[in-house]
Tab-separated table of C-alpha atoms in Angstrom:
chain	number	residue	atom	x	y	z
B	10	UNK	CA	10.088	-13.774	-0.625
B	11	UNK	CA	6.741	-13.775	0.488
B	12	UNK	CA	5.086	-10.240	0.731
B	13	UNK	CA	2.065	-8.607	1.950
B	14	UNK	CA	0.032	-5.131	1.628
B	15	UNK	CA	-3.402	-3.920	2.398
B	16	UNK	CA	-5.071	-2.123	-0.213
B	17	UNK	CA	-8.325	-0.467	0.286
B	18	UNK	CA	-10.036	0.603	-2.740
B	19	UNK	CA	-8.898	-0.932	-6.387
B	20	UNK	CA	-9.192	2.140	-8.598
B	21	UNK	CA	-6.711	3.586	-11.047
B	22	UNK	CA	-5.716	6.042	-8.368
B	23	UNK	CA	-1.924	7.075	-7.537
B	24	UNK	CA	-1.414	4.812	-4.494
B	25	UNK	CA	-3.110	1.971	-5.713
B	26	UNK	CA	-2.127	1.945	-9.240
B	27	UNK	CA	1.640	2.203	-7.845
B	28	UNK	CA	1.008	-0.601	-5.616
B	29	UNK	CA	-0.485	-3.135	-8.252
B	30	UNK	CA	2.094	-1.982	-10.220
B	31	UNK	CA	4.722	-3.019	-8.135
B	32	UNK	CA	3.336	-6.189	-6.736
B	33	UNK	CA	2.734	-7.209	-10.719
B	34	UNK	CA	6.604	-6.701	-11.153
B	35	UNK	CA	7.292	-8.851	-8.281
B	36	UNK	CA	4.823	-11.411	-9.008
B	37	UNK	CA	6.886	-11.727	-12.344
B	38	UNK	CA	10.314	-11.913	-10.302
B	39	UNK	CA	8.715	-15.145	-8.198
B	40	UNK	CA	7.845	-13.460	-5.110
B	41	UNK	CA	4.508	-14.261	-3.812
B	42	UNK	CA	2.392	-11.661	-3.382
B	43	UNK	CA	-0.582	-11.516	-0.674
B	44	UNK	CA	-3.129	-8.391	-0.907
B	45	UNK	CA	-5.372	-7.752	1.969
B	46	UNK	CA	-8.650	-5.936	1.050
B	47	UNK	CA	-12.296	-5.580	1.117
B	48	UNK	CA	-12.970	-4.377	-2.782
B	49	UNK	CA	-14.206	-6.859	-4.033
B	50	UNK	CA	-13.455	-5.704	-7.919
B	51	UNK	CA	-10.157	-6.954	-7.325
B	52	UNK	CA	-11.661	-10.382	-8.806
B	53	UNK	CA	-11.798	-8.156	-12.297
B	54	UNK	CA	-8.406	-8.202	-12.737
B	55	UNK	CA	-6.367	-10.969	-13.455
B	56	UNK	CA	-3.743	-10.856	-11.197
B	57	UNK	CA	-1.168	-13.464	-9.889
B	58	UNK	CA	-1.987	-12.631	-5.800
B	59	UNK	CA	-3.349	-14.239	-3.442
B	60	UNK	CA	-6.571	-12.398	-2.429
B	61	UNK	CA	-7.665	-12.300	1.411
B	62	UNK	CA	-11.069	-10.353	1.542
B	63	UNK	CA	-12.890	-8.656	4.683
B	64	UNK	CA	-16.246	-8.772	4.691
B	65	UNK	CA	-17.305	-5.366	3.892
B	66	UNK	CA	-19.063	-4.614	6.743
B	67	UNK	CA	-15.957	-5.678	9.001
B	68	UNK	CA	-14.691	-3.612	11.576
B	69	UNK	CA	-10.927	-2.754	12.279
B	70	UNK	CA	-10.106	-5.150	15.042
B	71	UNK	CA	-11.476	-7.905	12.911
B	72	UNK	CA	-9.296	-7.087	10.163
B	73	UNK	CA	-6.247	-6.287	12.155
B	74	UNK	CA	-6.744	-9.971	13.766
B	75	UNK	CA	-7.180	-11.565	9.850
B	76	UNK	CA	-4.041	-9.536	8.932
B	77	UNK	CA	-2.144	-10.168	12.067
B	78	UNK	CA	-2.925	-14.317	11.481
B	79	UNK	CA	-2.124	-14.383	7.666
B	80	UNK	CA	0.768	-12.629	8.213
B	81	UNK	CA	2.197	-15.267	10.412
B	82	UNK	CA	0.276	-17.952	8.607
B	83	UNK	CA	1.956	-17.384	5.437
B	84	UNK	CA	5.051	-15.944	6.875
B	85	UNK	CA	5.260	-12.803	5.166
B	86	UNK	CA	8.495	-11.230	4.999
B	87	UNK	CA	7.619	-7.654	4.127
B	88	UNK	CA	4.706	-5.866	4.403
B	89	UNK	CA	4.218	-3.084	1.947
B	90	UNK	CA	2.394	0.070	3.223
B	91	UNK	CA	1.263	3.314	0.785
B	92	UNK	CA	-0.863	4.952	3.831
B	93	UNK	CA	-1.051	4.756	7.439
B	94	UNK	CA	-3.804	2.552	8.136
B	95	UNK	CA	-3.902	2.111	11.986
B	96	UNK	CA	-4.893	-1.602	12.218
B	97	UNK	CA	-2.538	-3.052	9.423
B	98	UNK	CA	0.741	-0.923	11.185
B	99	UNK	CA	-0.356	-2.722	14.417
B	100	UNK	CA	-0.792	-5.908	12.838
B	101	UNK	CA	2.533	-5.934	10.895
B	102	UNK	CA	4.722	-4.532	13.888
B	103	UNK	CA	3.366	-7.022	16.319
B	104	UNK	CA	4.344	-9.625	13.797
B	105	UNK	CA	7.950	-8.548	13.734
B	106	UNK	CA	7.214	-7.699	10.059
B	107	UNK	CA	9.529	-5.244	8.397
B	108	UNK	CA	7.535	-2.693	6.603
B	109	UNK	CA	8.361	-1.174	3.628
B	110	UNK	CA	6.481	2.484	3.382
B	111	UNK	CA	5.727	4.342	0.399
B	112	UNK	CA	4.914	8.116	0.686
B	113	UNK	CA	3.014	9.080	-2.281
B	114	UNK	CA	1.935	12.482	-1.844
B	115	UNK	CA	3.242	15.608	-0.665
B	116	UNK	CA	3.762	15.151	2.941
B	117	UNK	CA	2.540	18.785	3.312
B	118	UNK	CA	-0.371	18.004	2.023
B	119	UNK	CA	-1.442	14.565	3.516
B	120	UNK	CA	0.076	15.565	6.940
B	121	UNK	CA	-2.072	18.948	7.246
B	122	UNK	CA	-3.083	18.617	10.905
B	123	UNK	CA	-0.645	18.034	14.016
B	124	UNK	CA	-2.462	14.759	14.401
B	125	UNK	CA	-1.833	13.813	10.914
B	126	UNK	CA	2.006	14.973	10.712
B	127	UNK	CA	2.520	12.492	14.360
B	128	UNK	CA	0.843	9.826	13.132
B	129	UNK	CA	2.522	9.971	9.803
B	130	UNK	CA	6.323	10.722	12.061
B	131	UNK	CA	5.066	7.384	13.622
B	132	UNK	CA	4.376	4.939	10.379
B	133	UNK	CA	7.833	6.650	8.647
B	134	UNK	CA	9.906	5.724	11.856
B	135	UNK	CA	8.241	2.491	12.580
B	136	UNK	CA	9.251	1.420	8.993
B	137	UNK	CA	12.142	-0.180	7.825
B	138	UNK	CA	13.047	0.966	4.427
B	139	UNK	CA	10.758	4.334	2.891
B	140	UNK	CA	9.937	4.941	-0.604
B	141	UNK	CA	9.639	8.822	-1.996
B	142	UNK	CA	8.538	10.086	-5.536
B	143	UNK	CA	10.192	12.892	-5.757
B	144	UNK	CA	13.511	14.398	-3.612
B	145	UNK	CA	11.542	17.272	-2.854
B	146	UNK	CA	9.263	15.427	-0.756
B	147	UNK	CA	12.853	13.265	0.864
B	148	UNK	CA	14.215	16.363	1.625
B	149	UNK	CA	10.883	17.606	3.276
B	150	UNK	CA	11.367	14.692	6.066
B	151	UNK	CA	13.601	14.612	9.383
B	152	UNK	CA	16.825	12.910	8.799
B	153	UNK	CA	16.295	9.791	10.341
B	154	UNK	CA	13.791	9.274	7.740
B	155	UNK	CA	15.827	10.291	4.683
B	156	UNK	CA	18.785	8.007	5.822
B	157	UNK	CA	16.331	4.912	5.039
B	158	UNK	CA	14.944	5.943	2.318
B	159	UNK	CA	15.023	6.234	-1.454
B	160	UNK	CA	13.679	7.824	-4.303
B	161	UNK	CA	11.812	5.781	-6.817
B	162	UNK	CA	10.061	8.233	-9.532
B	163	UNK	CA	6.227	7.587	-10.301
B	164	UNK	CA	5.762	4.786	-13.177
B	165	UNK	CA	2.902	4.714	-16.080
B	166	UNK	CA	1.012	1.586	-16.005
B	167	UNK	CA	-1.294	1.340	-19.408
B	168	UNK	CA	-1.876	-2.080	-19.464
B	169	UNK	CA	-4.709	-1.997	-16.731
B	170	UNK	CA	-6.438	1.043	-17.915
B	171	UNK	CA	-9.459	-0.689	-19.361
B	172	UNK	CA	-9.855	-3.161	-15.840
B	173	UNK	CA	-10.229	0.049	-13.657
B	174	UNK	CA	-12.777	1.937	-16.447
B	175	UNK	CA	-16.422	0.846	-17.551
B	176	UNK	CA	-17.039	4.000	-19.158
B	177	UNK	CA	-17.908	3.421	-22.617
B	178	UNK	CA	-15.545	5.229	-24.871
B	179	UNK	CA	-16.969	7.319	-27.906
B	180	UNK	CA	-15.233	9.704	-30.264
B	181	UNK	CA	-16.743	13.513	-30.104
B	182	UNK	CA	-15.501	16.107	-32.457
């Protein structure tokens, strides 16, 4: 399968570290893996993805038209989402693209305006399968939500530790 995601800042955060995490484990299953983004520090990490870069200075439209055109380029079929990024949901449902979502956080607490709770309602019903952490946060969600969804617990990803930090370690007693 080919699959897709837009990340936008590589740091050893909860969102992204789950999503490197999981496109890793695919990458090792023979998927291929594309990952939309402007960071450049992605090029620190050696990583089996293809990398598709915005200019940092690009606005949305231009990256929802690069996202929209790889996507059919490379004929993604899934496009993994962790937050509701306006211009890659309207890139990957005007593909056709299923999208697989990931809620991450408490929806309470990412959804803490009206604004914020429809726009999230939107991306969770738009998408075709949902990922949750915990079955709190499932059981937090309108049914038609929890009936395509699952929950997948958080993983621990050591290995990449030392890519994300440049702190210089040192031993204080």
């Amino acid at each position: 399968m080919r699959i897709g995601t837009y990340l936008y800042k590589v740091q050893f955060g909860g969102g992204e570290k789950q999503l490197i995490f999981l496109c890793k484990e695919l990458a090792g299953k023979g998927h291929e893996i594309v990952i939309f983004t402007a960071d450049e520090t992605i090029k620190n990490i050696k990583l089996p993805f293809t990398i598709i870069l915005f200019k940092k200075d690009s606005n949305k439209i231009t990256r929802y038209k690069i996202i929209r055109q790889n996507i059919r380029r490379k004929r993604l079929d899934w496009f993994l989402m962790f937050y509701p990024q306006d211009f890659v949901l309207a890139a990957a449902l005007l593909t056709k693209t299923p999208i697989l979502s990931f809620l991450c956080v408490d929806c309470q607490f990412y959804a803490k305006n009206i604004l914020r709770k429809l726009i999230q309602s939107f991306w969770l019903g738009c998408s075709k399968k949902v990922v949750f952490q915990t079955e709190r946060v499932r059981e937090a969600m309108p049914r038609y939500i929890r009936q395509k969804s699952v929950v997948i617990p958080n993983p621990i990803m050591i290995e990449y530790c030392n890519s994300f930090y440049t702190i210089e370690k040192r031993h204080v007693v």
